[in-house]
């Protein structure tokens, strides 16, 4: 029997990891599942979050899926299937991966024999839609065009008329998508996975013709990533202050996304996310190390390191 595969795409900070964690927590998936997730860059923060759900993690940190899509990614899938014999794989590509590149991998003969692509979901933060579509159109549109269902995150934070405007823009890019707009705090997780076109992508003849690169831009040519490993304790207020400074200054380059694990003043560990003027932090129980990973354009690594060290 072929292993079912769900792919969760979405640009930087859209909320993919937390959607996956919600689905698992709410019992939307069967027990025997494995998550394959990767980061663009050298460290993986999301894996630590997902490990709190006691789910097996296969990390791919040697490169981005969209850059090495026919290398590490395919081999990781085959390795996971052989080692764990899962009933389902959940795949979370890097936020800067092109979904079309991910889907191409599942057209390869070795994978066609073993997997069945079930759900292809793209998560979008409507508040960031205009910012990202204007600045990173190739990547953003690709993730919309090749998805089967769009899940909008943080809809409770946006006005209704603005939300409808974003939905209209998404439909203009691709009218075939189902778009889910409900607040994640109240929606039934099973409803998130219902009513998706589950035709096997391996058998979808029309997909082969449509699998085209919008342009030849690759993540490694557009974005850059690096990590620092701060060892001193820091308060939440100080961390927020530093990222506000990063948002308001041009000295650091364009920091699009930062996430990490830091040691707080009371000795506990906090996992945080920063996306263009938004900052969230929460306690994490299974970490002993600290790390902050940055993704952006024309990053001034020296200035960023100086700010935190």
mmCIF file of C-alpha atoms in Angstrom:
data_model
loop_
_atom_site.group_PDB
_atom_site.id
_atom_site.type_symbol
_atom_site.label_atom_id
_atom_site.label_comp_id
_atom_site.label_asym_id
_atom_site.label_seq_id
_atom_site.Cartn_x
_atom_site.Cartn_y
_atom_site.Cartn_z
ATOM 1 C CA UNK A 1 0.000 0.000 0.000
ATOM 2 C CA UNK A 2 1.305 3.448 -0.917
ATOM 3 C CA UNK A 3 2.106 5.962 1.793
ATOM 4 C CA UNK A 4 -0.154 9.025 1.794
ATOM 5 C CA UNK A 5 1.599 12.393 1.682
ATOM 6 C CA UNK A 6 0.330 15.788 2.839
ATOM 7 C CA UNK A 7 2.362 18.853 1.822
ATOM 8 C CA UNK A 8 2.083 22.091 3.819
ATOM 9 C CA UNK A 9 3.533 24.992 1.861
ATOM 10 C CA UNK A 10 3.546 28.679 2.776
ATOM 11 C CA UNK A 11 5.866 31.663 2.813
ATOM 12 C CA UNK A 12 8.033 32.707 5.750
ATOM 13 C CA UNK A 13 6.126 32.911 9.032
ATOM 14 C CA UNK A 14 2.732 32.005 7.585
ATOM 15 C CA UNK A 15 2.052 29.491 10.358
ATOM 16 C CA UNK A 16 2.714 26.095 8.748
ATOM 17 C CA UNK A 17 4.345 24.514 11.784
ATOM 18 C CA UNK A 18 1.583 25.572 14.159
ATOM 19 C CA UNK A 19 -1.115 24.377 11.785
ATOM 20 C CA UNK A 20 0.546 20.955 11.621
ATOM 21 C CA UNK A 21 0.881 20.867 15.409
ATOM 22 C CA UNK A 22 -2.806 21.805 15.794
ATOM 23 C CA UNK A 23 -3.916 19.051 13.423
ATOM 24 C CA UNK A 24 -1.863 16.474 15.320
ATOM 25 C CA UNK A 25 -3.035 17.686 18.736
ATOM 26 C CA UNK A 26 -6.686 17.657 17.661
ATOM 27 C CA UNK A 27 -6.445 14.099 16.357
ATOM 28 C CA UNK A 28 -6.913 14.893 12.679
ATOM 29 C CA UNK A 29 -4.236 12.330 11.772
ATOM 30 C CA UNK A 30 -3.772 8.657 12.413
ATOM 31 C CA UNK A 31 -1.019 7.586 14.797
ATOM 32 C CA UNK A 32 1.688 6.303 12.469
ATOM 33 C CA UNK A 33 2.827 9.533 10.815
ATOM 34 C CA UNK A 34 6.238 11.038 10.163
ATOM 35 C CA UNK A 35 7.022 14.701 9.552
ATOM 36 C CA UNK A 36 9.734 15.691 7.105
ATOM 37 C CA UNK A 37 10.542 19.346 7.602
ATOM 38 C CA UNK A 38 13.398 21.521 6.526
ATOM 39 C CA UNK A 39 14.752 24.975 7.047
ATOM 40 C CA UNK A 40 16.428 27.276 4.584
ATOM 41 C CA UNK A 41 19.841 27.514 6.194
ATOM 42 C CA UNK A 42 21.953 25.660 8.687
ATOM 43 C CA UNK A 43 19.658 25.125 11.661
ATOM 44 C CA UNK A 44 16.184 23.754 12.271
ATOM 45 C CA UNK A 45 13.984 25.443 14.854
ATOM 46 C CA UNK A 46 10.638 24.010 13.764
ATOM 47 C CA UNK A 47 11.782 20.453 14.458
ATOM 48 C CA UNK A 48 12.091 21.309 18.151
ATOM 49 C CA UNK A 49 8.534 22.639 18.187
ATOM 50 C CA UNK A 50 7.176 19.586 16.428
ATOM 51 C CA UNK A 51 9.074 17.212 18.711
ATOM 52 C CA UNK A 52 6.837 18.390 21.545
ATOM 53 C CA UNK A 53 4.092 16.395 19.807
ATOM 54 C CA UNK A 54 6.210 13.207 20.078
ATOM 55 C CA UNK A 55 6.293 12.840 16.303
ATOM 56 C CA UNK A 56 9.365 11.533 14.477
ATOM 57 C CA UNK A 57 11.354 14.231 12.701
ATOM 58 C CA UNK A 58 13.662 13.911 9.714
ATOM 59 C CA UNK A 59 15.634 17.136 9.416
ATOM 60 C CA UNK A 60 17.227 18.300 6.179
ATOM 61 C CA UNK A 61 19.564 21.167 6.978
ATOM 62 C CA UNK A 62 22.259 20.766 4.344
ATOM 63 C CA UNK A 63 20.265 22.883 1.931
ATOM 64 C CA UNK A 64 16.829 24.084 0.951
ATOM 65 C CA UNK A 65 14.340 21.680 -0.607
ATOM 66 C CA UNK A 66 13.837 24.048 -3.501
ATOM 67 C CA UNK A 67 17.582 24.131 -4.155
ATOM 68 C CA UNK A 68 18.373 20.436 -3.746
ATOM 69 C CA UNK A 69 14.963 19.094 -4.588
ATOM 70 C CA UNK A 70 16.213 16.031 -6.483
ATOM 71 C CA UNK A 71 18.899 15.211 -3.929
ATOM 72 C CA UNK A 72 18.469 15.155 -0.179
ATOM 73 C CA UNK A 73 14.700 15.552 -0.271
ATOM 74 C CA UNK A 74 13.940 12.459 -2.352
ATOM 75 C CA UNK A 75 16.430 10.350 -0.443
ATOM 76 C CA UNK A 76 15.000 11.532 2.876
ATOM 77 C CA UNK A 77 11.521 10.421 1.835
ATOM 78 C CA UNK A 78 12.753 6.994 0.780
ATOM 79 C CA UNK A 79 14.790 6.646 3.977
ATOM 80 C CA UNK A 80 11.823 7.550 6.172
ATOM 81 C CA UNK A 81 9.509 5.103 4.401
ATOM 82 C CA UNK A 82 11.998 2.272 4.777
ATOM 83 C CA UNK A 83 12.905 3.020 8.385
ATOM 84 C CA UNK A 84 9.524 3.923 9.915
ATOM 85 C CA UNK A 85 6.931 2.412 7.540
ATOM 86 C CA UNK A 86 4.515 5.308 8.169
ATOM 87 C CA UNK A 87 0.903 5.383 7.055
ATOM 88 C CA UNK A 88 1.313 9.054 6.208
ATOM 89 C CA UNK A 89 4.086 11.576 5.618
ATOM 90 C CA UNK A 90 3.618 15.231 6.466
ATOM 91 C CA UNK A 91 6.027 17.411 4.530
ATOM 92 C CA UNK A 92 6.767 20.994 5.531
ATOM 93 C CA UNK A 93 9.044 22.658 2.975
ATOM 94 C CA UNK A 94 11.026 25.776 3.707
ATOM 95 C CA UNK A 95 9.021 28.986 3.451
ATOM 96 C CA UNK A 96 11.092 30.040 0.457
ATOM 97 C CA UNK A 97 10.637 26.763 -1.440
ATOM 98 C CA UNK A 98 8.665 26.734 -4.662
ATOM 99 C CA UNK A 99 5.775 24.308 -4.385
ATOM 100 C CA UNK A 100 6.159 23.366 -8.052
ATOM 101 C CA UNK A 101 9.666 22.076 -7.289
ATOM 102 C CA UNK A 102 8.360 19.952 -4.436
ATOM 103 C CA UNK A 103 5.664 18.405 -6.609
ATOM 104 C CA UNK A 104 8.128 17.586 -9.363
ATOM 105 C CA UNK A 105 9.909 15.219 -7.012
ATOM 106 C CA UNK A 106 6.771 13.116 -6.636
ATOM 107 C CA UNK A 107 6.685 12.536 -10.395
ATOM 108 C CA UNK A 108 9.915 10.541 -10.163
ATOM 109 C CA UNK A 109 9.514 6.800 -10.711
ATOM 110 C CA UNK A 110 11.010 5.621 -7.398
ATOM 111 C CA UNK A 111 8.581 7.772 -5.431
ATOM 112 C CA UNK A 112 5.565 7.101 -7.642
ATOM 113 C CA UNK A 113 5.848 3.454 -6.673
ATOM 114 C CA UNK A 114 5.756 4.231 -2.944
ATOM 115 C CA UNK A 115 3.722 7.380 -2.248
ATOM 116 C CA UNK A 116 0.361 8.954 -2.964
ATOM 117 C CA UNK A 117 0.157 12.748 -2.686
ATOM 118 C CA UNK A 118 -3.101 13.382 -0.874
ATOM 119 C CA UNK A 119 -3.349 16.973 0.364
ATOM 120 C CA UNK A 120 -1.468 19.987 -0.994
ATOM 121 C CA UNK A 121 -2.080 22.950 1.312
ATOM 122 C CA UNK A 122 -0.635 26.457 1.266
ATOM 123 C CA UNK A 123 -0.844 28.617 4.397
ATOM 124 C CA UNK A 124 -1.101 32.377 3.866
ATOM 125 C CA UNK A 125 -1.050 35.199 6.398
ATOM 126 C CA UNK A 126 -3.434 37.761 4.824
ATOM 127 C CA UNK A 127 -1.823 40.637 6.699
ATOM 128 C CA UNK A 128 1.462 39.938 4.882
ATOM 129 C CA UNK A 129 -0.058 39.178 1.472
ATOM 130 C CA UNK A 130 0.632 42.525 -0.228
ATOM 131 C CA UNK A 131 4.130 42.798 1.238
ATOM 132 C CA UNK A 132 5.236 39.402 -0.033
ATOM 133 C CA UNK A 133 3.408 39.358 -3.357
ATOM 134 C CA UNK A 134 4.985 42.711 -4.230
ATOM 135 C CA UNK A 135 8.508 41.759 -3.206
ATOM 136 C CA UNK A 136 8.738 38.015 -3.821
ATOM 137 C CA UNK A 137 6.135 37.386 -6.487
ATOM 138 C CA UNK A 138 7.759 34.314 -8.094
ATOM 139 C CA UNK A 139 7.842 32.321 -4.864
ATOM 140 C CA UNK A 140 4.522 33.560 -3.500
ATOM 141 C CA UNK A 141 2.477 32.984 -6.645
ATOM 142 C CA UNK A 142 4.032 29.562 -7.167
ATOM 143 C CA UNK A 143 2.857 28.447 -3.727
ATOM 144 C CA UNK A 144 -0.681 29.592 -4.565
ATOM 145 C CA UNK A 145 -0.889 28.189 -8.096
ATOM 146 C CA UNK A 146 0.209 24.667 -7.202
ATOM 147 C CA UNK A 147 -1.781 24.221 -3.992
ATOM 148 C CA UNK A 148 -5.172 22.529 -3.757
ATOM 149 C CA UNK A 149 -6.324 24.380 -0.668
ATOM 150 C CA UNK A 150 -5.430 27.747 0.846
ATOM 151 C CA UNK A 151 -5.595 28.075 4.628
ATOM 152 C CA UNK A 152 -5.585 31.687 5.809
ATOM 153 C CA UNK A 153 -3.928 32.252 9.194
ATOM 154 C CA UNK A 154 -4.588 34.940 11.819
ATOM 155 C CA UNK A 155 -7.832 36.009 10.129
ATOM 156 C CA UNK A 156 -9.130 37.255 13.484
ATOM 157 C CA UNK A 157 -6.546 40.058 13.292
ATOM 158 C CA UNK A 158 -7.648 41.504 9.953
ATOM 159 C CA UNK A 159 -10.712 43.569 9.024
ATOM 160 C CA UNK A 160 -13.406 41.822 7.004
ATOM 161 C CA UNK A 161 -13.131 44.118 3.973
ATOM 162 C CA UNK A 162 -9.345 43.654 3.843
ATOM 163 C CA UNK A 163 -9.781 39.893 4.134
ATOM 164 C CA UNK A 164 -12.180 39.873 1.181
ATOM 165 C CA UNK A 165 -9.705 41.946 -0.804
ATOM 166 C CA UNK A 166 -6.959 39.371 -0.182
ATOM 167 C CA UNK A 167 -9.288 36.509 -1.138
ATOM 168 C CA UNK A 168 -10.101 38.285 -4.416
ATOM 169 C CA UNK A 169 -6.383 38.663 -5.158
ATOM 170 C CA UNK A 170 -5.752 34.988 -4.447
ATOM 171 C CA UNK A 171 -8.607 34.008 -6.764
ATOM 172 C CA UNK A 172 -7.145 36.194 -9.471
ATOM 173 C CA UNK A 173 -3.895 34.211 -9.284
ATOM 174 C CA UNK A 174 -5.638 30.824 -9.174
ATOM 175 C CA UNK A 175 -9.392 30.227 -9.148
ATOM 176 C CA UNK A 176 -9.130 26.485 -8.537
ATOM 177 C CA UNK A 177 -8.169 26.791 -4.872
ATOM 178 C CA UNK A 178 -10.499 26.137 -1.956
ATOM 179 C CA UNK A 179 -9.894 28.947 0.559
ATOM 180 C CA UNK A 180 -10.485 28.419 4.278
ATOM 181 C CA UNK A 181 -10.870 31.630 6.287
ATOM 182 C CA UNK A 182 -12.106 30.508 9.706
ATOM 183 C CA UNK A 183 -10.265 31.416 12.902
ATOM 184 C CA UNK A 184 -7.968 28.510 13.843
ATOM 185 C CA UNK A 185 -9.005 28.868 17.482
ATOM 186 C CA UNK A 186 -12.551 27.711 16.736
ATOM 187 C CA UNK A 187 -12.348 25.600 13.587
ATOM 188 C CA UNK A 188 -12.606 21.824 13.744
ATOM 189 C CA UNK A 189 -9.272 20.440 12.594
ATOM 190 C CA UNK A 190 -10.967 17.670 10.627
ATOM 191 C CA UNK A 191 -12.694 20.348 8.539
ATOM 192 C CA UNK A 192 -9.285 21.663 7.492
ATOM 193 C CA UNK A 193 -8.535 18.377 5.742
ATOM 194 C CA UNK A 194 -12.004 17.785 4.303
ATOM 195 C CA UNK A 195 -13.187 18.669 0.797
ATOM 196 C CA UNK A 196 -9.724 18.757 -0.737
ATOM 197 C CA UNK A 197 -9.156 17.433 -4.227
ATOM 198 C CA UNK A 198 -7.336 14.255 -3.302
ATOM 199 C CA UNK A 199 -6.663 12.904 -6.783
ATOM 200 C CA UNK A 200 -3.274 11.279 -6.764
ATOM 201 C CA UNK A 201 -0.782 13.775 -8.156
ATOM 202 C CA UNK A 202 1.264 10.909 -9.556
ATOM 203 C CA UNK A 203 -1.686 10.023 -11.774
ATOM 204 C CA UNK A 204 -2.712 13.568 -12.670
ATOM 205 C CA UNK A 205 -1.854 13.895 -16.352
ATOM 206 C CA UNK A 206 -2.650 17.605 -16.443
ATOM 207 C CA UNK A 207 -0.074 18.332 -13.752
ATOM 208 C CA UNK A 208 2.819 17.283 -15.964
ATOM 209 C CA UNK A 209 1.949 19.970 -18.476
ATOM 210 C CA UNK A 210 1.383 22.558 -15.777
ATOM 211 C CA UNK A 211 4.560 21.903 -13.809
ATOM 212 C CA UNK A 212 6.491 24.839 -15.131
ATOM 213 C CA UNK A 213 8.808 27.262 -13.392
ATOM 214 C CA UNK A 214 7.271 30.725 -13.322
ATOM 215 C CA UNK A 215 10.815 31.994 -13.525
ATOM 216 C CA UNK A 216 14.172 30.411 -12.867
ATOM 217 C CA UNK A 217 14.755 32.224 -9.578
ATOM 218 C CA UNK A 218 16.024 29.941 -6.827
ATOM 219 C CA UNK A 219 15.867 30.571 -3.111
ATOM 220 C CA UNK A 220 19.640 30.523 -2.758
ATOM 221 C CA UNK A 221 19.893 33.298 -5.374
ATOM 222 C CA UNK A 222 17.310 35.531 -3.681
ATOM 223 C CA UNK A 223 17.484 34.858 0.055
ATOM 224 C CA UNK A 224 20.238 34.262 2.555
ATOM 225 C CA UNK A 225 20.291 32.717 5.987
ATOM 226 C CA UNK A 226 22.648 32.516 8.915
ATOM 227 C CA UNK A 227 22.547 31.647 12.589
ATOM 228 C CA UNK A 228 24.011 32.927 15.828
ATOM 229 C CA UNK A 229 24.311 31.119 19.146
ATOM 230 C CA UNK A 230 23.874 33.595 22.019
ATOM 231 C CA UNK A 231 24.824 32.199 25.420
ATOM 232 C CA UNK A 232 23.649 34.940 27.774
ATOM 233 C CA UNK A 233 20.218 35.102 29.388
ATOM 234 C CA UNK A 234 17.794 37.636 27.963
ATOM 235 C CA UNK A 235 14.413 39.022 28.992
ATOM 236 C CA UNK A 236 11.392 38.965 26.724
ATOM 237 C CA UNK A 237 11.236 42.782 26.753
ATOM 238 C CA UNK A 238 14.879 43.074 25.686
ATOM 239 C CA UNK A 239 14.340 40.593 22.874
ATOM 240 C CA UNK A 240 11.259 42.481 21.662
ATOM 241 C CA UNK A 241 13.207 45.740 21.808
ATOM 242 C CA UNK A 242 16.011 44.321 19.674
ATOM 243 C CA UNK A 243 13.646 43.133 16.973
ATOM 244 C CA UNK A 244 11.777 46.435 16.963
ATOM 245 C CA UNK A 245 15.124 48.077 16.333
ATOM 246 C CA UNK A 246 15.823 45.634 13.491
ATOM 247 C CA UNK A 247 12.437 46.500 11.943
ATOM 248 C CA UNK A 248 12.988 50.245 12.135
ATOM 249 C CA UNK A 249 16.600 50.340 10.950
ATOM 250 C CA UNK A 250 18.206 49.766 7.558
ATOM 251 C CA UNK A 251 21.565 48.846 9.129
ATOM 252 C CA UNK A 252 20.785 45.140 9.326
ATOM 253 C CA UNK A 253 19.613 44.553 5.773
ATOM 254 C CA UNK A 254 16.098 43.246 5.161
ATOM 255 C CA UNK A 255 15.368 40.699 7.874
ATOM 256 C CA UNK A 256 12.223 38.917 6.705
ATOM 257 C CA UNK A 257 12.104 36.181 9.293
ATOM 258 C CA UNK A 258 13.866 35.211 12.478
ATOM 259 C CA UNK A 259 13.182 32.374 14.833
ATOM 260 C CA UNK A 260 15.074 30.856 17.643
ATOM 261 C CA UNK A 261 15.416 29.491 21.137
ATOM 262 C CA UNK A 262 16.841 31.682 23.886
ATOM 263 C CA UNK A 263 17.525 31.282 27.586
ATOM 264 C CA UNK A 264 15.294 33.619 29.563
ATOM 265 C CA UNK A 265 16.155 35.477 32.747
ATOM 266 C CA UNK A 266 14.481 32.869 34.980
ATOM 267 C CA UNK A 267 16.562 30.072 33.434
ATOM 268 C CA UNK A 268 13.755 28.639 31.295
ATOM 269 C CA UNK A 269 13.893 28.486 27.501
ATOM 270 C CA UNK A 270 11.700 30.464 25.142
ATOM 271 C CA UNK A 271 11.005 29.760 21.477
ATOM 272 C CA UNK A 272 10.235 32.890 19.458
ATOM 273 C CA UNK A 273 9.134 33.915 15.971
ATOM 274 C CA UNK A 274 9.678 37.260 14.304
ATOM 275 C CA UNK A 275 8.097 38.221 10.976
ATOM 276 C CA UNK A 276 8.193 41.817 9.788
ATOM 277 C CA UNK A 277 7.073 43.803 12.852
ATOM 278 C CA UNK A 278 5.417 40.849 14.613
ATOM 279 C CA UNK A 279 7.002 39.064 17.550
ATOM 280 C CA UNK A 280 5.749 36.064 19.535
ATOM 281 C CA UNK A 281 7.468 34.035 22.239
ATOM 282 C CA UNK A 282 6.417 30.929 24.145
ATOM 283 C CA UNK A 283 7.998 28.557 26.662
ATOM 284 C CA UNK A 284 9.612 25.394 25.293
ATOM 285 C CA UNK A 285 10.467 22.442 27.501
ATOM 286 C CA UNK A 286 12.834 20.217 25.536
ATOM 287 C CA UNK A 287 15.769 22.471 24.716
ATOM 288 C CA UNK A 288 19.245 22.822 26.187
ATOM 289 C CA UNK A 289 20.823 24.961 23.485
ATOM 290 C CA UNK A 290 20.206 28.471 22.216
ATOM 291 C CA UNK A 291 20.135 29.563 18.591
ATOM 292 C CA UNK A 292 18.681 32.368 16.474
ATOM 293 C CA UNK A 293 18.236 31.864 12.734
ATOM 294 C CA UNK A 294 17.743 34.787 10.344
ATOM 295 C CA UNK A 295 16.400 34.788 6.782
ATOM 296 C CA UNK A 296 16.416 37.869 4.610
ATOM 297 C CA UNK A 297 17.906 39.828 1.751
ATOM 298 C CA UNK A 298 21.315 41.542 1.846
ATOM 299 C CA UNK A 299 21.727 40.809 5.542
ATOM 300 C CA UNK A 300 24.410 42.665 7.464
ATOM 301 C CA UNK A 301 25.603 39.707 9.503
ATOM 302 C CA UNK A 302 28.223 41.675 11.405
ATOM 303 C CA UNK A 303 25.680 44.231 12.667
ATOM 304 C CA UNK A 304 23.179 41.553 13.634
ATOM 305 C CA UNK A 305 25.777 39.563 15.556
ATOM 306 C CA UNK A 306 26.914 42.725 17.313
ATOM 307 C CA UNK A 307 23.342 43.533 18.374
ATOM 308 C CA UNK A 308 22.842 40.184 20.071
ATOM 309 C CA UNK A 309 26.331 39.585 21.432
#
